[in-house]
Coordinates of C-alpha atoms and ligand atoms in Angstrom, one line a residue:
M1 CA 14.0 -9.7 27.6
D2 CA 11.3 -10.9 30.1
Y3 CA 8.6 -9.0 28.2
N4 CA 6.0 -10.3 30.7
K5 CA 7.8 -9.9 33.8
L6 CA 8.4 -5.9 32.5
K7 CA 4.4 -5.9 32.3
F8 CA 5.0 -4.8 28.6
K9 CA 1.7 -3.1 27.3
C10 CA 1.6 -2.0 23.8
G11 CA -0.6 -1.0 21.1
I12 CA -0.6 -0.1 17.3
E13 CA -2.2 2.9 15.6
I14 CA -2.3 2.7 12.0
H15 CA -2.8 5.4 9.1
Q16 CA -4.0 3.8 5.5
Q17 CA -4.3 6.4 2.5
L18 CA -7.9 5.8 0.9
E19 CA -8.3 5.6 -3.2
T20 CA -11.0 8.2 -3.7
N21 CA -11.5 11.5 -4.1
K22 CA -10.7 14.1 -1.2
L23 CA -12.6 13.5 1.7
F24 CA -14.6 17.2 2.3
C25 CA -14.7 17.7 -1.7
S26 CA -14.0 16.0 -5.1
C27 CA -10.7 16.7 -5.9
P28 CA -8.3 14.2 -7.1
S29 CA -6.1 12.5 -4.0
K30 CA -3.0 12.4 -6.5
L31 CA 0.4 13.7 -5.2
R32 CA 2.0 16.1 -8.1
N33 CA 5.8 17.2 -8.3
D34 CA 5.5 19.0 -11.3
P35 CA 5.6 23.5 -10.7
H36 CA 2.4 24.7 -8.5
D37 CA 0.8 27.5 -9.2
I38 CA -0.8 28.8 -6.5
S39 CA 0.8 29.6 -3.1
I40 CA -0.1 31.5 -0.1
K41 CA 1.6 32.1 3.5
R42 CA 0.0 32.0 6.9
R43 CA 0.7 32.2 10.8
L44 CA -1.1 29.8 13.2
R45 CA -1.6 30.4 16.6
S46 CA -2.9 27.7 19.4
V47 CA -6.8 28.3 20.3
P48 CA -8.1 26.3 24.1
G49 CA -9.9 22.9 23.3
E50 CA -13.5 22.1 24.4
G51 CA -12.1 21.9 27.8
G52 CA -10.7 25.7 27.5
E53 CA -6.7 24.1 28.1
I54 CA -4.5 25.0 25.4
D55 CA -3.0 21.6 24.5
I56 CA 0.8 21.1 25.7
A57 CA 2.1 19.9 21.7
A58 CA 0.4 22.9 20.4
K59 CA 1.8 25.2 22.7
H60 CA 4.9 23.4 21.9
E61 CA 4.8 24.4 18.1
R62 CA 3.5 28.0 18.7
D63 CA 6.7 28.9 20.5
K64 CA 8.5 28.1 17.6
E65 CA 6.8 31.4 16.0
L66 CA 7.1 30.0 12.3
E67 CA 5.5 31.2 9.1
F68 CA 4.1 29.0 6.7
T69 CA 3.4 28.8 2.8
Y70 CA 1.3 26.3 1.2
E71 CA 1.6 25.3 -2.7
G72 CA -1.3 24.3 -4.5
Y73 CA -2.4 23.6 -7.9
S74 CA -5.9 25.5 -9.8
D75 CA -6.6 22.3 -11.3
S76 CA -6.6 20.0 -8.4
T77 CA -6.6 22.2 -5.7
C78 CA -9.9 24.0 -4.3
S79 CA -10.8 26.8 -1.8
V80 CA -11.3 23.6 0.5
E81 CA -8.0 23.1 1.1
F82 CA -7.0 26.4 1.1
D83 CA -9.5 26.7 4.0
E84 CA -12.0 29.7 2.3
E85 CA -14.3 27.7 2.4
P86 CA -16.2 25.3 4.2
P87 CA -15.9 21.2 3.8
H88 CA -18.7 20.2 1.4
D89 CA -20.3 16.8 2.3
L90 CA -18.5 13.8 3.6
N91 CA -16.9 11.6 0.8
K92 CA -19.6 8.5 0.7
N93 CA -17.3 6.3 -1.1
A94 CA -14.6 6.7 2.0
L95 CA -17.5 6.0 4.2
E96 CA -18.3 2.6 2.7
I97 CA -14.7 1.8 2.7
T98 CA -14.3 2.6 6.4
L99 CA -17.7 0.6 7.0
E100 CA -16.3 -2.4 5.4
I101 CA -13.0 -2.3 7.2
C102 CA -15.1 -1.9 10.9
K103 CA -17.0 -5.2 9.8
M104 CA -14.1 -7.3 8.7
L105 CA -12.2 -6.0 12.6
N106 CA -15.7 -7.4 14.0
C107 CA -16.6 -3.5 15.4
D108 CA -19.6 -1.9 16.4
V109 CA -20.3 1.0 14.3
V110 CA -21.6 3.8 15.5
N111 CA -25.5 4.7 15.1
E112 CA -24.2 9.1 14.4
I113 CA -20.9 10.4 13.1
Q114 CA -20.2 13.2 14.3
V115 CA -17.5 15.3 12.9
M116 CA -14.7 16.4 15.0
R117 CA -11.8 18.9 14.6
K118 CA -8.3 18.0 16.3
T119 CA -6.3 20.9 16.8
V120 CA -2.8 20.7 14.6
V121 CA -0.5 23.5 15.1
N122 CA 2.8 22.1 13.2
G123 CA 1.2 23.7 10.5
S124 CA 0.5 21.1 8.2
N125 CA -3.2 22.0 8.4
T126 CA -4.0 25.3 6.3
S127 CA -7.1 25.2 9.1
G128 CA -4.6 24.6 12.2
F129 CA -7.2 21.2 12.8
Q130 CA -7.9 18.2 11.4
R131 CA -11.3 16.7 10.7
T132 CA -11.5 13.4 12.1
M133 CA -14.9 10.9 13.1
L134 CA -15.5 8.0 15.0
V135 CA -16.7 5.4 13.2
G136 CA -16.1 1.8 14.8
Q137 CA -15.1 0.6 17.9
G138 CA -15.1 -2.4 20.2
G139 CA -13.7 -5.0 17.5
Y140 CA -10.7 -7.7 17.7
L141 CA -8.1 -9.4 15.7
E142 CA -7.2 -12.7 15.8
T143 CA -3.2 -13.3 16.0
S144 CA -0.8 -16.5 17.0
H145 CA -0.1 -14.7 20.2
G146 CA -4.0 -14.1 21.2
R147 CA -6.7 -11.5 20.5
V148 CA -5.9 -8.0 20.0
G149 CA -8.5 -5.9 20.5
I150 CA -9.7 -3.1 17.9
D151 CA -10.5 -0.1 20.4
S152 CA -11.6 2.5 17.9
V153 CA -11.7 3.2 13.9
C154 CA -11.4 6.6 12.4
L155 CA -11.9 8.4 9.4
E156 CA -10.3 11.2 8.9
E157 CA -8.4 13.8 6.5
D158 CA -4.4 13.6 6.1
S159 CA -2.5 16.6 6.4
A160 CA -1.0 18.3 4.0
R161 CA 2.8 17.5 2.8
R162 CA 6.4 19.0 3.7
V163 CA 8.0 19.8 1.0
G164 CA 10.9 22.8 2.2
K165 CA 11.9 24.4 4.9
I166 CA 13.5 28.3 5.7
L167 CA 16.5 28.7 7.6
S168 CA 17.0 31.9 9.9
T169 CA 20.1 33.7 8.6
K170 CA 20.5 34.9 12.3
T171 CA 19.7 31.9 14.1
N172 CA 20.0 29.1 11.8
K173 CA 16.6 27.7 13.1
E174 CA 13.6 26.8 10.8
K175 CA 11.7 30.5 10.1
S176 CA 9.8 29.1 7.3
I177 CA 8.2 25.9 6.2
I178 CA 6.4 25.0 3.0
Y179 CA 3.9 22.6 2.7
R180 CA 1.7 21.1 -0.1
L181 CA -1.7 20.8 -0.2
D182 CA -2.0 17.8 -2.0
R183 CA -2.1 15.7 0.6
L184 CA -3.9 17.6 2.6
G185 CA -7.9 16.1 2.8
I186 CA -6.6 13.0 1.2
P187 CA -9.2 10.2 3.5
L188 CA -7.2 8.6 6.0
V189 CA -8.9 5.6 8.2
E190 CA -7.0 5.3 11.3
I191 CA -6.9 2.1 13.1
A192 CA -6.3 2.2 17.1
T193 CA -5.5 -1.4 18.7
C194 CA -6.3 -2.1 22.5
P195 CA -2.9 -2.4 24.5
D196 CA -3.7 -6.2 24.1
I197 CA -0.3 -6.6 22.7
K198 CA 2.1 -8.4 24.7
N199 CA 5.5 -8.8 23.3
P200 CA 7.3 -7.3 20.5
T201 CA 6.5 -10.2 17.7
Q202 CA 3.1 -10.1 18.3
C203 CA 3.3 -6.4 17.7
K204 CA 4.7 -6.8 14.6
E205 CA 2.3 -9.5 13.7
T206 CA -0.5 -7.1 14.1
A207 CA 0.8 -4.9 12.1
E208 CA 1.3 -7.1 9.5
K209 CA -2.5 -8.4 9.4
L210 CA -4.5 -5.0 9.8
G211 CA -2.0 -4.1 6.8
M212 CA -3.9 -7.7 5.2
I213 CA -7.0 -7.1 5.9
L214 CA -7.0 -3.4 4.5
R215 CA -5.1 -4.2 1.3
S216 CA -8.0 -7.1 0.9
T217 CA -10.4 -4.4 0.2
G218 CA -8.8 -3.3 -2.4
K219 CA -10.0 0.0 -1.9
V220 CA -6.4 1.6 -0.1
K221 CA -4.0 3.2 -1.7
R222 CA -0.6 1.7 -2.7
G223 CA 2.8 2.4 -2.3
I224 CA 5.3 4.6 -0.9
G225 CA 4.3 6.6 2.2
V226 CA 0.3 5.7 2.0
I227 CA -0.1 3.4 5.8
R228 CA 2.0 4.6 8.7
Q229 CA 2.3 2.8 11.8
D230 CA 2.6 4.4 15.2
V231 CA 3.7 1.8 18.4
N232 CA 2.3 2.6 21.9
V233 CA 4.3 0.9 24.0
S234 CA 5.5 1.2 28.4
I235 CA 6.5 -0.9 31.0
K236 CA 5.8 -1.4 34.8
N237 CA 6.4 1.8 36.6
G238 CA 6.6 4.1 33.3
E239 CA 4.8 6.3 31.0
R240 CA 3.1 5.6 27.5
V241 CA 5.6 6.5 24.5
E242 CA 4.4 6.8 21.0
I243 CA 6.8 5.6 18.4
K244 CA 6.3 7.0 14.5
G245 CA 8.0 6.3 11.4
F246 CA 8.5 2.7 11.1
Q247 CA 10.2 2.3 7.3
D248 CA 9.8 -1.2 7.5
L249 CA 7.6 -3.7 9.5
K250 CA 10.2 -6.0 9.8
N251 CA 12.4 -3.5 12.2
I252 CA 9.3 -3.5 15.2
P253 CA 10.6 -6.4 16.9
K254 CA 14.3 -4.2 17.1
I255 CA 13.2 -1.2 17.5
I256 CA 11.3 -2.2 20.3
D257 CA 13.5 -3.6 22.3
G258 CA 15.6 -1.0 21.4
E259 CA 13.3 1.6 22.7
I260 CA 12.7 -0.8 26.1
K261 CA 15.9 -1.1 26.8
R262 CA 16.6 2.6 27.2
Q263 CA 13.7 3.0 29.2
L264 CA 14.8 0.8 31.8
K265 CA 17.6 3.3 32.7
I266 CA 16.0 6.5 32.6
K267 CA 12.8 8.1 34.4
V268 CA 10.4 7.7 31.1
K269 CA 8.5 11.1 30.3
P270 CA 5.3 10.3 28.0
E271 CA 6.4 11.8 24.3
V272 CA 6.6 11.2 20.9
R273 CA 9.6 9.4 19.6
G274 CA 10.6 8.6 15.6
A275 CA 12.2 5.3 14.9
N276 CA 15.6 5.5 12.9
P277 CA 17.0 3.1 10.5
D278 CA 19.7 1.4 13.4
G279 CA 16.8 0.2 15.6
T280 CA 16.9 3.8 18.2
T281 CA 14.5 6.2 18.7
T282 CA 14.5 10.1 19.3
F283 CA 12.6 12.5 20.6
M284 CA 9.8 14.2 18.3
R285 CA 7.6 16.0 20.9
P286 CA 5.5 15.8 24.2
M287 CA 2.6 13.5 24.3
P288 CA -0.3 15.4 23.0
G289 CA -3.3 15.8 25.6
A290 CA -6.9 15.1 25.2
S291 CA -7.6 19.0 25.7
R292 CA -7.4 19.3 21.5
M293 CA -10.9 18.0 20.2
Y294 CA -13.5 20.5 19.3
P295 CA -16.9 19.5 17.3
E296 CA -17.1 20.6 13.8
T297 CA -19.9 22.7 13.4
D298 CA -19.6 23.3 9.3
V299 CA -20.7 19.4 9.0
K300 CA -23.8 17.9 9.9
P301 CA -23.7 14.4 12.1
I302 CA -24.2 11.5 9.6
I303 CA -26.5 8.5 10.7
I304 CA -25.4 5.4 10.1
D305 CA -28.9 3.2 9.7
K306 CA -29.2 -0.5 9.1
R307 CA -29.8 -0.4 5.6
L308 CA -26.6 1.5 4.8
L309 CA -24.7 -1.0 7.0
D310 CA -26.2 -4.1 5.5
E311 CA -25.4 -2.3 1.8
V312 CA -21.5 -3.2 2.4
K313 CA -19.9 -5.9 1.3
V314 CA -17.2 -7.8 2.5
S315 CA -14.5 -8.6 0.9
E316 CA -12.4 -11.6 1.0
L317 CA -8.8 -11.6 2.9
I318 CA -6.1 -11.8 1.1
D319 CA -4.6 -14.9 3.1
N320 CA -7.9 -16.8 2.4
K321 CA -7.5 -16.0 -1.3
I322 CA -3.8 -17.2 -1.3
L323 CA -4.7 -20.3 0.6
E324 CA -7.5 -21.2 -1.9
Y325 CA -4.8 -21.1 -5.0
E326 CA -2.7 -23.4 -2.6
K327 CA -5.4 -25.7 -2.6
L328 CA -5.8 -26.0 -6.3
G329 CA -2.1 -26.9 -6.4
L330 CA -0.3 -23.4 -7.4
N331 CA 2.9 -22.8 -4.9
P332 CA 2.7 -20.1 -2.4
S333 CA 4.3 -17.9 -4.1
L334 CA 2.7 -17.8 -7.1
S335 CA -0.2 -18.0 -5.6
R336 CA 0.1 -14.9 -3.7
G337 CA 2.1 -12.8 -6.4
L338 CA -1.4 -13.6 -8.4
V339 CA -3.4 -11.8 -5.8
K340 CA -0.7 -9.0 -5.0
A341 CA -0.5 -8.3 -8.3
G342 CA -4.7 -8.2 -8.3
F343 CA -5.3 -11.4 -10.6
N344 CA -8.5 -13.2 -9.7
L345 CA -8.5 -16.8 -11.3
D346 CA -12.6 -16.9 -12.0
D347 CA -11.8 -14.6 -14.3
Y348 CA -9.7 -16.4 -16.6
Q349 CA -11.2 -19.6 -17.4
Y350 CA -9.1 -21.4 -20.3
N351 CA -8.8 -24.8 -21.2
L352 CA -5.8 -24.8 -19.9
D353 CA -3.4 -26.2 -17.1
I354 CA -4.3 -23.4 -14.1
K355 CA -0.1 -23.5 -13.3
L356 CA 0.4 -22.2 -17.0
I357 CA -2.3 -19.4 -16.6
S358 CA -1.1 -18.3 -13.7
N359 CA 2.3 -18.1 -14.9
I360 CA 1.9 -16.3 -17.9
L361 CA -0.3 -13.3 -15.4
V362 CA 2.5 -13.5 -13.1
E363 CA 6.2 -14.6 -14.3
I364 CA 6.5 -13.5 -17.8
P365 CA 5.3 -9.9 -17.6
K366 CA 8.6 -10.1 -14.4
D367 CA 10.7 -12.1 -17.1
I368 CA 10.2 -9.3 -19.4
K369 CA 11.2 -6.3 -17.1
S370 CA 14.5 -8.7 -15.6
R371 CA 15.5 -10.3 -18.6
Y372 CA 14.7 -7.2 -21.0
K373 CA 15.1 -4.3 -18.9
L374 CA 11.4 -3.4 -20.4
E375 CA 9.1 -1.1 -18.2
H376 CA 5.4 -2.1 -19.7
E377 CA 2.2 -2.2 -17.8
F378 CA 0.6 -4.9 -19.9
C379 CA -3.1 -4.6 -20.0
E380 CA -6.0 -7.2 -19.7
N381 CA -6.4 -8.1 -23.6
D382 CA -2.6 -8.8 -23.8
F383 CA -2.8 -11.3 -21.8
R384 CA -6.5 -12.6 -23.5
L385 CA -4.9 -12.4 -26.5
V386 CA -1.8 -14.6 -25.8
L387 CA -4.4 -17.3 -23.5
N388 CA -6.9 -17.5 -26.6
A389 CA -4.3 -18.4 -28.8
L390 CA -2.4 -20.9 -26.4
E391 CA -6.0 -22.4 -25.8
L392 CA -6.7 -22.6 -29.9
K393 CA -3.1 -24.2 -30.2
K394 CA -2.4 -21.3 -32.4
I395 CA 1.0 -20.9 -30.5
T396 CA 3.0 -23.2 -28.4
K397 CA 3.9 -21.8 -25.0
D398 CA 7.6 -21.0 -25.7
S399 CA 6.4 -18.1 -28.0
V400 CA 4.8 -16.4 -24.9
I401 CA 7.5 -14.5 -23.9
N402 CA 8.3 -13.6 -27.3
I403 CA 4.9 -11.9 -28.1
F404 CA 5.0 -10.2 -24.3
K405 CA 8.6 -9.1 -25.3
D406 CA 7.0 -7.6 -28.7
I407 CA 4.0 -6.0 -26.9
A408 CA 6.6 -4.5 -24.8
E409 CA 8.6 -2.8 -27.3
G410 CA 5.4 -1.6 -28.9
R411 CA 5.3 -4.1 -31.9
K412 CA 1.9 -5.0 -33.7
I413 CA 1.2 -8.4 -33.1
N414 CA 0.0 -11.2 -35.9
L415 CA -0.3 -13.8 -34.5
K416 CA 0.4 -16.3 -37.5
N417 CA 4.3 -15.3 -37.0
Y418 CA 4.2 -16.9 -34.5
S419 CA 2.4 -20.3 -35.5
P420 CA 4.7 -23.2 -34.5
V421 CA 6.3 -25.2 -37.7
D422 CA 4.9 -28.5 -38.2
D423 CA 6.3 -31.6 -37.1
S424 CA 7.2 -32.9 -40.5
K425 CA 8.8 -30.2 -41.9
L426 CA 10.5 -29.5 -38.3
E427 CA 11.7 -33.1 -38.6
K428 CA 13.1 -32.6 -42.1
E429 CA 14.7 -29.4 -41.4
I430 CA 16.3 -31.4 -38.6
K431 CA 17.6 -34.2 -40.3
T432 CA 19.6 -32.1 -43.2
L433 CA 21.0 -30.1 -39.8
V434 CA 22.4 -33.2 -38.4
E435 CA 23.7 -34.9 -41.5
K436 CA 25.5 -31.7 -43.0
N437 CA 27.1 -31.1 -39.2
K438 CA 28.7 -34.0 -38.1
D439 CA 31.2 -32.9 -35.8
L440 CA 28.2 -30.7 -33.9
S441 CA 27.3 -31.8 -30.6
M442 CA 23.9 -32.1 -29.2
G443 CA 23.7 -29.0 -27.5
A444 CA 25.5 -27.0 -30.1
L445 CA 22.6 -28.8 -32.8
M446 CA 20.0 -27.7 -30.2
G447 CA 21.3 -24.2 -30.4
E448 CA 20.9 -23.9 -33.6
V449 CA 17.2 -24.9 -33.9
M450 CA 16.2 -22.4 -31.2
K451 CA 17.6 -19.8 -32.7
K452 CA 16.5 -20.3 -36.0
Y453 CA 12.5 -21.3 -34.4
S454 CA 13.1 -19.8 -31.5
G455 CA 9.6 -20.8 -29.7
K456 CA 7.7 -22.1 -32.8
V457 CA 8.7 -25.2 -31.8
D458 CA 8.6 -27.7 -29.2
G459 CA 12.0 -27.6 -27.2
K460 CA 11.6 -31.3 -26.3
L461 CA 10.2 -32.6 -29.7
A462 CA 13.6 -30.9 -31.1
S463 CA 15.4 -32.9 -29.0
T464 CA 14.4 -35.8 -29.4
L465 CA 14.5 -35.8 -33.5
I466 CA 18.2 -33.9 -33.1
A467 CA 18.7 -37.1 -30.6
K468 CA 16.9 -39.7 -33.4
Y469 CA 19.0 -38.6 -36.3
K470 CA 22.8 -38.0 -34.3
I471 CA 22.9 -41.7 -33.7
Ligands
LIG1 ZN1 -10.6 20.5 -3.3

């Protein structure tokens, strides 16, 4: 498809959870699946926004006349989540992370933050609104297809998590929805780009780059469901359609392609659609209007002065760090592996080859998992123990995997058990072995030696010695 000719316009909105406590109370931001011990029922009504009108999306939800059940935990949910107590002060840590992201995206930061309420009537918020605040605007990021403007960076609270539903026995339609409050209030950074994206490939690149920038801070949540991408697309003479729920960034071009083909066949309405794994999209709800925002009066405006902004340090980009490791001679996969696992080589200064150090940090834990099916999170001390012993020549490279296997199996490590066999002793043993087993091949002899001395002898030396006596 010729996206230029179609006057294709596209922007992305990314929501990323931060690794902090909740935004307006100090409850932990952990999702739980153990049985809840508090539960309340509510019904919600749509109210007019600042402009005096009821939002069309709010009306769409109200017309379903649903009942909502909220589940919480007495030790990790407080009355702020139940909307029975006003919000506490804004989480300073979450604000600082958002300011760092603004700096990384070249945004102008506002002088004063005004918390706003955004009407939400699908029940995913006990209060019927979501608190959100504009922090930065007017930024940009570079892609290989050109610059993409950053329209806004907002900090907001995540919604409650939908965990179940009850159907009406009469109509078989949804009668009641069950939400869990563990997710409600987790800080979310929302980044909205300008509609500068010119084709689906650039859209994927922009989403990937934004994700990389967010992860570079080291302060965002990792795992499934912690980052959500919405893509807004339109073409000449059409309307804006928002697509939600991309499971995998790789599918972005295919899904956009499919959506534009759909739009070319019909008269497009402004609406929100969900991305399907097969590349198609499905109608979710009408596009929300602008009439759903009004000021939050329970939280005072927050002044962002120059001193606060200057104090916010900007992290090095993951992509730059990977390049730096590649320049040191590591291959791209190992470089990426180090950064992905959160290791900084500067913290591991040993008189050893950096390829060996990196292998131990990145590849050995993976080997233990795949080869021995052992699930174990190795700690800093495990790595230091092995690297120190290697540096002091107390162990050989070949014993490293055995030590990690023993750690993973919960054994107490005594380095003496892994100390290398003395060269002259090894030579004597090999001489006897070869003489006794004249019929065995080189490979079989090597097998015998490694069986006896696995990890405690240098493989190369053993094979040289076998060759020496085999003739
Ligand atoms: Zn709370």
